[in-house]
Coordinates of N, CA and C in Angstrom, one line a residue:
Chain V
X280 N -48.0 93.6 58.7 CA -47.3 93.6 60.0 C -47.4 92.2 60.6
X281 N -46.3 91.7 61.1 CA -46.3 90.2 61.7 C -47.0 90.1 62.6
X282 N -47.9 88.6 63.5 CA -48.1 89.1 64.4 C -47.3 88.5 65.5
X283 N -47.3 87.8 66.9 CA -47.0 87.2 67.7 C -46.7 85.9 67.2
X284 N -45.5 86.1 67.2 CA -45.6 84.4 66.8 C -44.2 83.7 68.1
X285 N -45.2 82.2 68.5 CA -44.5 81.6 69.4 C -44.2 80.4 68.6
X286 N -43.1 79.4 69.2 CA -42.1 78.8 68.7 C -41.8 77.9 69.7
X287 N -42.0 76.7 69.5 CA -42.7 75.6 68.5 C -44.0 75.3 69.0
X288 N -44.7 75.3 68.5 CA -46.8 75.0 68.5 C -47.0 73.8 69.3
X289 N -45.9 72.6 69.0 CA -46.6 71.8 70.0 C -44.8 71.0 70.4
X290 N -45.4 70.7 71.8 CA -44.0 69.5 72.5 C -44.8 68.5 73.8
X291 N -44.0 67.8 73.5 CA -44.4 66.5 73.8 C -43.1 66.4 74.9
X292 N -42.8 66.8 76.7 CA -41.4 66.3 77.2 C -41.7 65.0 78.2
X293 N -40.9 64.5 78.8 CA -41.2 63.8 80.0 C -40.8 64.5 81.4
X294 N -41.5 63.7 82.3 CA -40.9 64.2 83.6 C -39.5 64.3 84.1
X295 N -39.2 65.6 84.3 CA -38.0 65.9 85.0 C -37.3 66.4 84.1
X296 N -37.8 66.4 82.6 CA -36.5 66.8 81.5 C -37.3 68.7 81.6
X297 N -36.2 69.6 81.5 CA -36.7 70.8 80.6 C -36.9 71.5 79.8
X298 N -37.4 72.7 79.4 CA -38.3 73.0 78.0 C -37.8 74.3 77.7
X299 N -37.8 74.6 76.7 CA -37.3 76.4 76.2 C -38.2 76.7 75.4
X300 N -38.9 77.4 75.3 CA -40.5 77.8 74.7 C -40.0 79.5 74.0
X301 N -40.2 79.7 72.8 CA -40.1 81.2 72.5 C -41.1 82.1 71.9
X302 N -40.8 83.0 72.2 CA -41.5 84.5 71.8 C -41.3 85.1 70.9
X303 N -41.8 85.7 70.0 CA -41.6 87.0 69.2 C -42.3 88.0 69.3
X304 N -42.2 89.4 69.1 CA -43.3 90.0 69.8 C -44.0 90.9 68.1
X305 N -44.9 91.2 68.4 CA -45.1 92.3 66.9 C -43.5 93.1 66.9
X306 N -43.5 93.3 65.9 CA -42.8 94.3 65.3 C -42.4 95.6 65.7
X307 N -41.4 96.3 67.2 CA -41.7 97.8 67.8 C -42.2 97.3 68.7
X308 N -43.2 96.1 69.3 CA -43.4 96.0 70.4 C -42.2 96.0 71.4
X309 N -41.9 96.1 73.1 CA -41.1 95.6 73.5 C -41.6 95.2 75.0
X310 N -42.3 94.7 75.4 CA -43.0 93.9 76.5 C -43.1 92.9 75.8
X311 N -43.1 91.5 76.9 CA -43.3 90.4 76.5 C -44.0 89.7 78.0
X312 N -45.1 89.4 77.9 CA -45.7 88.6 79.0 C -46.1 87.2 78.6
X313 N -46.1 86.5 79.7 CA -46.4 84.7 79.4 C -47.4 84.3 80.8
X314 N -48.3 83.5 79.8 CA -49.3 83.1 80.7 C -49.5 81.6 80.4
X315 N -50.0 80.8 81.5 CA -50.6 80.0 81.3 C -51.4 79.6 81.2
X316 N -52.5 78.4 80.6 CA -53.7 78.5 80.5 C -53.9 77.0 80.7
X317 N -54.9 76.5 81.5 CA -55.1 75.3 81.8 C -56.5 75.4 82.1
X318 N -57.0 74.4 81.6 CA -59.1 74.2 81.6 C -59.4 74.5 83.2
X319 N -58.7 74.3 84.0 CA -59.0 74.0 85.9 C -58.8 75.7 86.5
X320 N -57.5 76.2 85.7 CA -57.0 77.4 86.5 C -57.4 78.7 85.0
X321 N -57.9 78.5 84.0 CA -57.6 79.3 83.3 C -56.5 80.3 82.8
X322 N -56.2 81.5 82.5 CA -54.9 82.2 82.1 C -54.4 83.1 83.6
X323 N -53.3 82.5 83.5 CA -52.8 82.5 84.6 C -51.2 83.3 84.6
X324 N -51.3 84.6 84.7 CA -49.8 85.5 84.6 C -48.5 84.9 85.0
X325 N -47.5 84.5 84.4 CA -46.3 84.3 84.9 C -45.5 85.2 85.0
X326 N -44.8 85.9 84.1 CA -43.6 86.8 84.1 C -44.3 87.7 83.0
X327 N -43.5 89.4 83.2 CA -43.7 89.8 82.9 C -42.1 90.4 82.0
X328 N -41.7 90.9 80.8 CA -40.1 91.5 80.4 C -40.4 92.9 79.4
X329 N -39.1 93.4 79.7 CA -39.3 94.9 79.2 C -38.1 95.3 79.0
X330 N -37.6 95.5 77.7 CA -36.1 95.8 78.0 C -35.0 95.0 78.7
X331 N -34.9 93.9 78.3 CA -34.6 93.0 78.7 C -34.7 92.9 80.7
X332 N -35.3 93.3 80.9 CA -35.7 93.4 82.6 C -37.0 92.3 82.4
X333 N -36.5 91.2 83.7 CA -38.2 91.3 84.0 C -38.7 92.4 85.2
X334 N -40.3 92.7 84.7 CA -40.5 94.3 86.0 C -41.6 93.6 86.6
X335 N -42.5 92.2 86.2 CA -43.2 91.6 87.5 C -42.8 89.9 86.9
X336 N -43.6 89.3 88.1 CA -43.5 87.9 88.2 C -45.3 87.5 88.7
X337 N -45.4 86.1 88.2 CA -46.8 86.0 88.7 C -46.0 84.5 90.1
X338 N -47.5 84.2 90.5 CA -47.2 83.1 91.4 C -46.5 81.8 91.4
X339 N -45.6 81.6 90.3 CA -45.0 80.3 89.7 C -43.9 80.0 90.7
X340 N -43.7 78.7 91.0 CA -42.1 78.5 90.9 C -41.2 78.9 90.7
X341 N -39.8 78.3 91.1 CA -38.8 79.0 90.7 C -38.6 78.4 89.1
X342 N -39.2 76.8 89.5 CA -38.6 76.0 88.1 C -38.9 76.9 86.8
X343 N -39.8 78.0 86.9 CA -40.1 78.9 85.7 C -39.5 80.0 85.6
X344 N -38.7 80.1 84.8 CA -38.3 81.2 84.4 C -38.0 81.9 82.7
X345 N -37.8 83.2 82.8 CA -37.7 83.6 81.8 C -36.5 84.5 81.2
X346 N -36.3 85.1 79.7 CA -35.3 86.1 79.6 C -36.0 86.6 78.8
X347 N -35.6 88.5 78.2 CA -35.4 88.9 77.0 C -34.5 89.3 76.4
X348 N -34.2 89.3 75.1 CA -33.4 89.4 74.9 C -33.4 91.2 73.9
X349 N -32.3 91.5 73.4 CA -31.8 92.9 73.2 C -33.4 93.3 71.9
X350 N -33.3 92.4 71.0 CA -34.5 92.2 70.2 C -35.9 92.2 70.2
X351 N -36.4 91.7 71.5 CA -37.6 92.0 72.5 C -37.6 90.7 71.8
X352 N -37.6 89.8 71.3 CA -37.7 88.0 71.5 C -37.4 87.6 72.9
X353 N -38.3 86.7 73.6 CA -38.1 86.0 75.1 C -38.1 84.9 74.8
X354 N -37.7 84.2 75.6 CA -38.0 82.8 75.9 C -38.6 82.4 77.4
X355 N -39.2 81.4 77.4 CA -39.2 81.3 78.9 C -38.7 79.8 79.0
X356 N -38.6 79.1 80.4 CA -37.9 77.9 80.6 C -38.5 77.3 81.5
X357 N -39.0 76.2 81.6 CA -39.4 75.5 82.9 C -38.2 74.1 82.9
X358 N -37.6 74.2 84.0 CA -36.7 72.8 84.8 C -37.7 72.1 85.2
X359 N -37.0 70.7 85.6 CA -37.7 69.6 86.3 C -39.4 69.4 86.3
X360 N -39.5 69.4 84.7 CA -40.9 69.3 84.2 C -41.8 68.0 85.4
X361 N -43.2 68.6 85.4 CA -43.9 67.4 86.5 C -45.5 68.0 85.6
X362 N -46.1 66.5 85.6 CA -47.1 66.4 84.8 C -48.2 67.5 84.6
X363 N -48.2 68.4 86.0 CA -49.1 69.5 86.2 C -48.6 70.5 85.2
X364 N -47.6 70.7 84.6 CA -47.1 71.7 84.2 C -47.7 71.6 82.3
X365 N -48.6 70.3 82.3 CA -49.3 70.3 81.1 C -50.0 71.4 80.6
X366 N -49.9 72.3 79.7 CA -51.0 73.4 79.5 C -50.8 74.1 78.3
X367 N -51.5 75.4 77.6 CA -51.2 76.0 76.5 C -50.3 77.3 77.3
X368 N -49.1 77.5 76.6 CA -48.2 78.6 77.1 C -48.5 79.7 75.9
X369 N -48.9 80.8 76.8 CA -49.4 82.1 75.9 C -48.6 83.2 75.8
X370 N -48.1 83.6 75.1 CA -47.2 85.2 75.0 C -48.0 86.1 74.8
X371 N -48.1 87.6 75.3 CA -48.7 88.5 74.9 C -47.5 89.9 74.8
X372 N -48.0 90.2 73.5 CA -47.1 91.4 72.9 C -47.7 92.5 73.0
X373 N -46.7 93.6 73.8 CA -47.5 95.2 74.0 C -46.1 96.0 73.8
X374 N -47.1 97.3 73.5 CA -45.7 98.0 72.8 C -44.6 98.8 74.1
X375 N -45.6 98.7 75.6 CA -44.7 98.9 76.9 C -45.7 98.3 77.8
X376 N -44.9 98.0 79.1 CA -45.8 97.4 79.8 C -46.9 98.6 80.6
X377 N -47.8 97.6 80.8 CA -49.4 98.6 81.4 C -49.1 99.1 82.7
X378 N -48.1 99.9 82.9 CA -48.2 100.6 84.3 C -48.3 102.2 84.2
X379 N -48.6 103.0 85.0 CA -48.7 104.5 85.0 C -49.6 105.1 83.9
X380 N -48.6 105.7 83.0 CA -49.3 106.4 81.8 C -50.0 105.4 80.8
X381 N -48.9 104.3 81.1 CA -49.3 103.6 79.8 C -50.2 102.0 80.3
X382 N -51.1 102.3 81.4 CA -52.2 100.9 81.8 C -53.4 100.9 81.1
X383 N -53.3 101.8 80.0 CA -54.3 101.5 79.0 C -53.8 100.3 77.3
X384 N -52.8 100.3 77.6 CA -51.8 99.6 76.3 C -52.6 98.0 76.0
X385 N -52.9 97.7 74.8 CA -53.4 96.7 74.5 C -52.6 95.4 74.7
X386 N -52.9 94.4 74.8 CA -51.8 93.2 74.7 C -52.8 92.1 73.5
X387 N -51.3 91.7 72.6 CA -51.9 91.1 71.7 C -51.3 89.5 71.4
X388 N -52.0 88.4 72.0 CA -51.5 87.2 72.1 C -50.8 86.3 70.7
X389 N -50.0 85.4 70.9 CA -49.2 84.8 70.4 C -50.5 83.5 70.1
X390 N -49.9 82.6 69.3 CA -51.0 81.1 69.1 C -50.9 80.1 70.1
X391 N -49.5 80.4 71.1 CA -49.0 79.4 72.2 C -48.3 78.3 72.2
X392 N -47.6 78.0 72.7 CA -47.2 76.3 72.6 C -47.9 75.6 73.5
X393 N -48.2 74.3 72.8 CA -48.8 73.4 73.9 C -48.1 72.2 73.8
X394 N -47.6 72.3 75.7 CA -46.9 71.4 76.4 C -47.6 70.3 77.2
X395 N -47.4 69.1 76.5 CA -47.7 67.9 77.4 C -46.7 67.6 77.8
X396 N -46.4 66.9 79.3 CA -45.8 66.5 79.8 C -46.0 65.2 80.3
X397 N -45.2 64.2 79.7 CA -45.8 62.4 80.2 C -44.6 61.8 81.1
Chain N
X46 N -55.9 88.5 97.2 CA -55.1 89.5 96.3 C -55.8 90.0 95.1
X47 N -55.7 89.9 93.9 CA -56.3 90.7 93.2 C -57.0 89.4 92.1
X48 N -58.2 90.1 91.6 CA -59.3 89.1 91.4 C -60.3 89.4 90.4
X49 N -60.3 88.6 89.3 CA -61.8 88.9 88.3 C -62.6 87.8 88.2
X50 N -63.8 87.7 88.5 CA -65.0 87.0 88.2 C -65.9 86.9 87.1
X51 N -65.9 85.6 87.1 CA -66.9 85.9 85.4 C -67.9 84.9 85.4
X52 N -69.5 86.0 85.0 CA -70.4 84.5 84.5 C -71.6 85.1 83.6
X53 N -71.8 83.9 82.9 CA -71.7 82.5 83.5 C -70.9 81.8 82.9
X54 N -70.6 80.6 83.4 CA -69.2 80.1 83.1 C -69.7 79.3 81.3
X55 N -71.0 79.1 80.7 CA -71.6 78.6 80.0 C -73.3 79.5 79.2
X56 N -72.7 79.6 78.1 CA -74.2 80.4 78.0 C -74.7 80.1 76.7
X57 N -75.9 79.7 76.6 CA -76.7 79.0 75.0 C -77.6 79.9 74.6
X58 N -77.3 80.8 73.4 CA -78.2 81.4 73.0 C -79.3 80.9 71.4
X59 N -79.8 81.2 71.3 CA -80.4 81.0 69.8 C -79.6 82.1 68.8
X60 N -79.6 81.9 67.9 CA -78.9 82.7 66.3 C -80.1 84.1 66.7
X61 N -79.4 85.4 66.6 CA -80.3 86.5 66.8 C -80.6 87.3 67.9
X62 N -80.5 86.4 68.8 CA -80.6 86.4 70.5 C -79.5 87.5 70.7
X63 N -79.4 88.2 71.7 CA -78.2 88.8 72.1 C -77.8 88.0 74.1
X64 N -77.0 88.6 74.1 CA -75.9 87.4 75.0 C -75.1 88.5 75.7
X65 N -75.2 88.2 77.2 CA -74.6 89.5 78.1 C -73.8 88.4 78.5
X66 N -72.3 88.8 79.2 CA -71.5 88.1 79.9 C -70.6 89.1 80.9
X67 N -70.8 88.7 81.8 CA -70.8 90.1 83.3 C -69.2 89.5 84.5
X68 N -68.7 90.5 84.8 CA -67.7 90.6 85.4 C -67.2 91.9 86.6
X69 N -66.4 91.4 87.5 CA -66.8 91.9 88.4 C -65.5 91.3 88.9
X70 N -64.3 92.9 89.2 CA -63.1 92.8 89.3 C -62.5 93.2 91.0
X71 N -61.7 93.0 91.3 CA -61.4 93.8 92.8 C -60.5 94.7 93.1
X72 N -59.6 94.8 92.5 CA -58.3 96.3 92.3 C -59.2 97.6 91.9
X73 N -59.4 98.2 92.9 CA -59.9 99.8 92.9 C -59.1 100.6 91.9
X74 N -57.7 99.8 91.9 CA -56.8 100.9 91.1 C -57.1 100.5 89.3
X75 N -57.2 99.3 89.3 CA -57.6 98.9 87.6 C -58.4 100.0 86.8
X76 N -58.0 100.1 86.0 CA -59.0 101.4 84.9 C -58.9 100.8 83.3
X77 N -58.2 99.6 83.0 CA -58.1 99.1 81.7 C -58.8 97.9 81.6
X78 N -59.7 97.3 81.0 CA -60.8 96.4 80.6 C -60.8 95.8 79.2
X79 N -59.9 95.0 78.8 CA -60.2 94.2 77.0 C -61.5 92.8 77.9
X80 N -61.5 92.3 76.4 CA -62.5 91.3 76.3 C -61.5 90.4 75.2
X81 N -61.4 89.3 75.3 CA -60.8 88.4 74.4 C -61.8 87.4 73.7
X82 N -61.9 86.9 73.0 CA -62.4 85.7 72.4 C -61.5 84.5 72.1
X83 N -61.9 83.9 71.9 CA -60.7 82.4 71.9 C -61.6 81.1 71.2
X84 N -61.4 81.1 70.2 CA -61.7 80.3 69.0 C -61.1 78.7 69.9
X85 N -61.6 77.7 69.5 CA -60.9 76.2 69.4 C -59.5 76.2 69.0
X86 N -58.6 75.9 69.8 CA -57.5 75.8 68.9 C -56.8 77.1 69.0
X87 N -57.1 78.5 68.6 CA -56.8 79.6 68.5 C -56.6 80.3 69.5
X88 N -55.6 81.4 69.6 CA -55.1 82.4 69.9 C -56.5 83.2 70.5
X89 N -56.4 83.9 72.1 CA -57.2 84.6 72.3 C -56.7 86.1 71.8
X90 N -57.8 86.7 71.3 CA -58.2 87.7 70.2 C -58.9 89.1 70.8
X91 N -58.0 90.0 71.0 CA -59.0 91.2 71.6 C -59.6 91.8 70.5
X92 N -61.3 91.6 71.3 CA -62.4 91.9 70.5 C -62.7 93.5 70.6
X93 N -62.3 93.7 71.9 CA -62.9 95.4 72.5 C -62.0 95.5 73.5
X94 N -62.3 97.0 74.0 CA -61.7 97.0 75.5 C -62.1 98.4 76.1
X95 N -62.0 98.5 76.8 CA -63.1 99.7 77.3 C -61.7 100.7 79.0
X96 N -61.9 102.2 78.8 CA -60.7 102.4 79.8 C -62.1 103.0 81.1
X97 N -61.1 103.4 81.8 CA -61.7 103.7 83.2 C -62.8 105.2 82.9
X98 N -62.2 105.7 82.1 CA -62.9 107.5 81.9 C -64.5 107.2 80.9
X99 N -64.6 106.0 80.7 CA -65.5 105.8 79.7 C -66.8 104.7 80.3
X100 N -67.9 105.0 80.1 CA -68.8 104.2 80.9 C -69.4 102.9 79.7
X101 N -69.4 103.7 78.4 CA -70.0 102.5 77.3 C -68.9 102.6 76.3
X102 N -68.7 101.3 75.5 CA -68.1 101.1 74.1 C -68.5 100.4 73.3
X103 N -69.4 100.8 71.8 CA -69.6 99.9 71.1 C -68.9 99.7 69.7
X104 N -69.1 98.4 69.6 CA -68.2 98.5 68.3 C -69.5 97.4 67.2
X105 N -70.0 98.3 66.4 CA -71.1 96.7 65.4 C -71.7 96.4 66.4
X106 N -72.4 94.9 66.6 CA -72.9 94.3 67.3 C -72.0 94.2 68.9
X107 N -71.0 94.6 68.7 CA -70.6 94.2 70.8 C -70.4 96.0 71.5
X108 N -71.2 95.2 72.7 CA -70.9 96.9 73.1 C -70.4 96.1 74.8
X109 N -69.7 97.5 75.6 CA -69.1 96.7 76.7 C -69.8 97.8 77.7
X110 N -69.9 97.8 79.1 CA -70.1 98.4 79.8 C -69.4 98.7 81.3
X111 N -69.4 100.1 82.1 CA -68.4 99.8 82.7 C -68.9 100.6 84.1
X112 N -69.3 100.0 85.2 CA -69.4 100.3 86.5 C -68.0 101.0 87.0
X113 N -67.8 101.6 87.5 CA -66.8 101.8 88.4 C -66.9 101.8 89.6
X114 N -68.0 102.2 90.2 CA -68.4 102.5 91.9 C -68.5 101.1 92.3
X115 N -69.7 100.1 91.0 CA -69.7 98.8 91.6 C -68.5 97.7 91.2
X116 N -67.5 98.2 90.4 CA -66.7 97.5 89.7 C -66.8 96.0 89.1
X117 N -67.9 97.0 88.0 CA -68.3 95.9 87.2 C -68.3 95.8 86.2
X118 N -68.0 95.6 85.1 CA -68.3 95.6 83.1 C -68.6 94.3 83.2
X119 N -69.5 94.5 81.5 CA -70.4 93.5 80.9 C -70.2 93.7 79.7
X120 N -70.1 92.2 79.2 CA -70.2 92.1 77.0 C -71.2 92.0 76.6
X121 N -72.0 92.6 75.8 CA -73.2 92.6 75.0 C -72.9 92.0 74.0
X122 N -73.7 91.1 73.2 CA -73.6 90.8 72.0 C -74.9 91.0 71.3
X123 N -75.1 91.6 70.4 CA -76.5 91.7 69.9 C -77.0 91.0 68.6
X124 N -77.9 90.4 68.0 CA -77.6 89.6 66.8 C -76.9 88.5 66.7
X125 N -76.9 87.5 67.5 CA -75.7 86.8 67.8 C -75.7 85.3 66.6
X126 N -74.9 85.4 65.7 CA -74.4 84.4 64.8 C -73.5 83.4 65.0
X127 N -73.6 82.4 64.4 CA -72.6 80.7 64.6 C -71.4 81.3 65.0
X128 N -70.7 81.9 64.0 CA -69.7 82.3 64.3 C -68.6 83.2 65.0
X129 N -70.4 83.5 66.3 CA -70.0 84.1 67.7 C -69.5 83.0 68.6
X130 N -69.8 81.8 68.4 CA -69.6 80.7 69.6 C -68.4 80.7 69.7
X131 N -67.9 80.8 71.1 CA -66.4 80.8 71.4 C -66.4 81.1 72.8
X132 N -65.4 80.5 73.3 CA -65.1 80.9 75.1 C -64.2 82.4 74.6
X133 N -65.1 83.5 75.5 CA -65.0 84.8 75.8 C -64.4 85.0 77.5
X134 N -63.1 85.6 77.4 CA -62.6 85.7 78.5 C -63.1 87.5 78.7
X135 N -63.1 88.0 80.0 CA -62.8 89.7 80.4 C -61.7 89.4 81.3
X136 N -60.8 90.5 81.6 CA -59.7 91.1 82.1 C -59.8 91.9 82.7
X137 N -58.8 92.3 83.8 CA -58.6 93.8 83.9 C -57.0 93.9 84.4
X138 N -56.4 95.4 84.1 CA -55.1 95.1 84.6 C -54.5 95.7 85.6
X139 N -54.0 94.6 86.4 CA -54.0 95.2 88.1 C -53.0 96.1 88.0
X140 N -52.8 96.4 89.3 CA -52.1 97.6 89.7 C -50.6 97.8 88.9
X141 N -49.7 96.0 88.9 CA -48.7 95.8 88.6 C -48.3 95.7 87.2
X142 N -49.7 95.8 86.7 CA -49.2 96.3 85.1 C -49.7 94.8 84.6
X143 N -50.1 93.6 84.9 CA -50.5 92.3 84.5 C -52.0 92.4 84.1
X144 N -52.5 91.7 83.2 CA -53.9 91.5 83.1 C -54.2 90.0 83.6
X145 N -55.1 90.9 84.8 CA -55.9 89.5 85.8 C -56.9 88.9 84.9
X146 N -57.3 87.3 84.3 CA -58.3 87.2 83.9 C -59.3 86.4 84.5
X147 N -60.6 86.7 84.0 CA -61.5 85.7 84.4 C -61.4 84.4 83.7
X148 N -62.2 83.5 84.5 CA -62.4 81.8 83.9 C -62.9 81.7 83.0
X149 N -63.5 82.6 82.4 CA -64.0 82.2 80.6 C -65.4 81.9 80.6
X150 N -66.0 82.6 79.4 CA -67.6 82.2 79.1 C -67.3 81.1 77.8
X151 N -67.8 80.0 78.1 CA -68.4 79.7 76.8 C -70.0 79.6 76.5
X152 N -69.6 80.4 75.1 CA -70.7 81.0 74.6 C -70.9 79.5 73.2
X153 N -72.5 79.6 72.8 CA -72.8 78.5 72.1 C -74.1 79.5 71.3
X154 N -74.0 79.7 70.3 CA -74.8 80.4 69.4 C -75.9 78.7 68.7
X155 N -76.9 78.5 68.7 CA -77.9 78.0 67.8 C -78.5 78.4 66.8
X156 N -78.5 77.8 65.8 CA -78.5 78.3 64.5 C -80.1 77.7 64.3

């Protein structure tokens, strides 16, 4: 069985240009969450997708956004890249999201892309 | 708003030693608890995870523990070898269905 796999491992953009980062989720999964992780702020929740809905958002910008698509693959997008936005971008794959019945559901991370921004 | 703590942010044990790493969450409503590990380089990795109905979980050498009243869990590692060293994050998942994490232990096994 596959596991999370994110697409492309590493990018190099400049300021102000934007980025399309993707997701795959295991196989039957269909939640897709993205985080980011920086040495200062640690893993840090951005969006949350399910059926191609997103059902939460964490504290980001607007310049962040995300989709899913019919397949449960996401992408997410950041506009008007600015140097803070350097970090490892994390996907986590679950087979529904952790609310109600199902807040016990495991989530199982992707390898991430890591985005420098110069 | 909602909030997990974790320490110590750094911890050195000797090869053998066992190694606690303690956390301490704020959502009353949280009942789900993984533990991650995260290699150099690598993908963070759930090692364990522990639910709200359950006070201990071990698995081999890691066992996890789980306060509710004081809302608190803790990672045990017992026997601890080289190839335990790694920043060890804990979690918990808020109300909204997200897993809040803590700032990460790194752990350093001596051989």
């Amino acid at each position: 069985k596959a596991g999370v796999t994110q697409t492309p491992r590493y990018l190099i953009k400049t300021r102000g240009q934007q980025v399309t980062l993707s997701c795959s989720p295991i196989s039957g999964h269909r939640s897709v969450s993205w985080y980011q992780q920086t040495p200062g702020q640690g893993l840090q929740f951005l969006f949350e997708y399910f059926s191609e809905t997103q059902r939460n958002k964490g504290n980001f910008p607007g310049r962040f956004s995300g989709r899913q698509f019919s397949n449960s693959r996401s992408e997410m997008n950041v506009s008007t890249l600015e140097l803070g936005d350097s970090a490892l971008y994390l996907c986590a794959s679950s087979l529904r999201p952790g609310t109600g019945a199902f807040m016990n559901t495991e989530a199982f991370f992707g390898q991430g892309t890591r985005l420098t921004v110069v | 708003g909602e909030n997990v703590e974790q320490h110590p942010s750094t911890l050195s044990v000797q090869e053998g030693d066992s190694a606690v790493i303690k956390c301490t969450y704020s959502d009353s409503a949280s009942n789900y608890f993984p533990w991650y590990k995260q290699e150099l380089g690598k993908r963070p990795q759930l090692i364990i995870d522990i639910r709200s109905n359950v006070g201990e979980k071990k698995d081999q050498r890691i066992a996890v523990t789980l306060n509710k009243t004081a809302k608190h869990f803790s990672l045990h590692i017992t026997e601890t070898q080289p190839e335990d060293s790694a920043v060890y994050f804990c979690a918990a998942r808020g109300s909204q269905g997200n897993l809040i994490f803590g700032k990460g232990t790194k752990l350093s096994v001596k051989p």
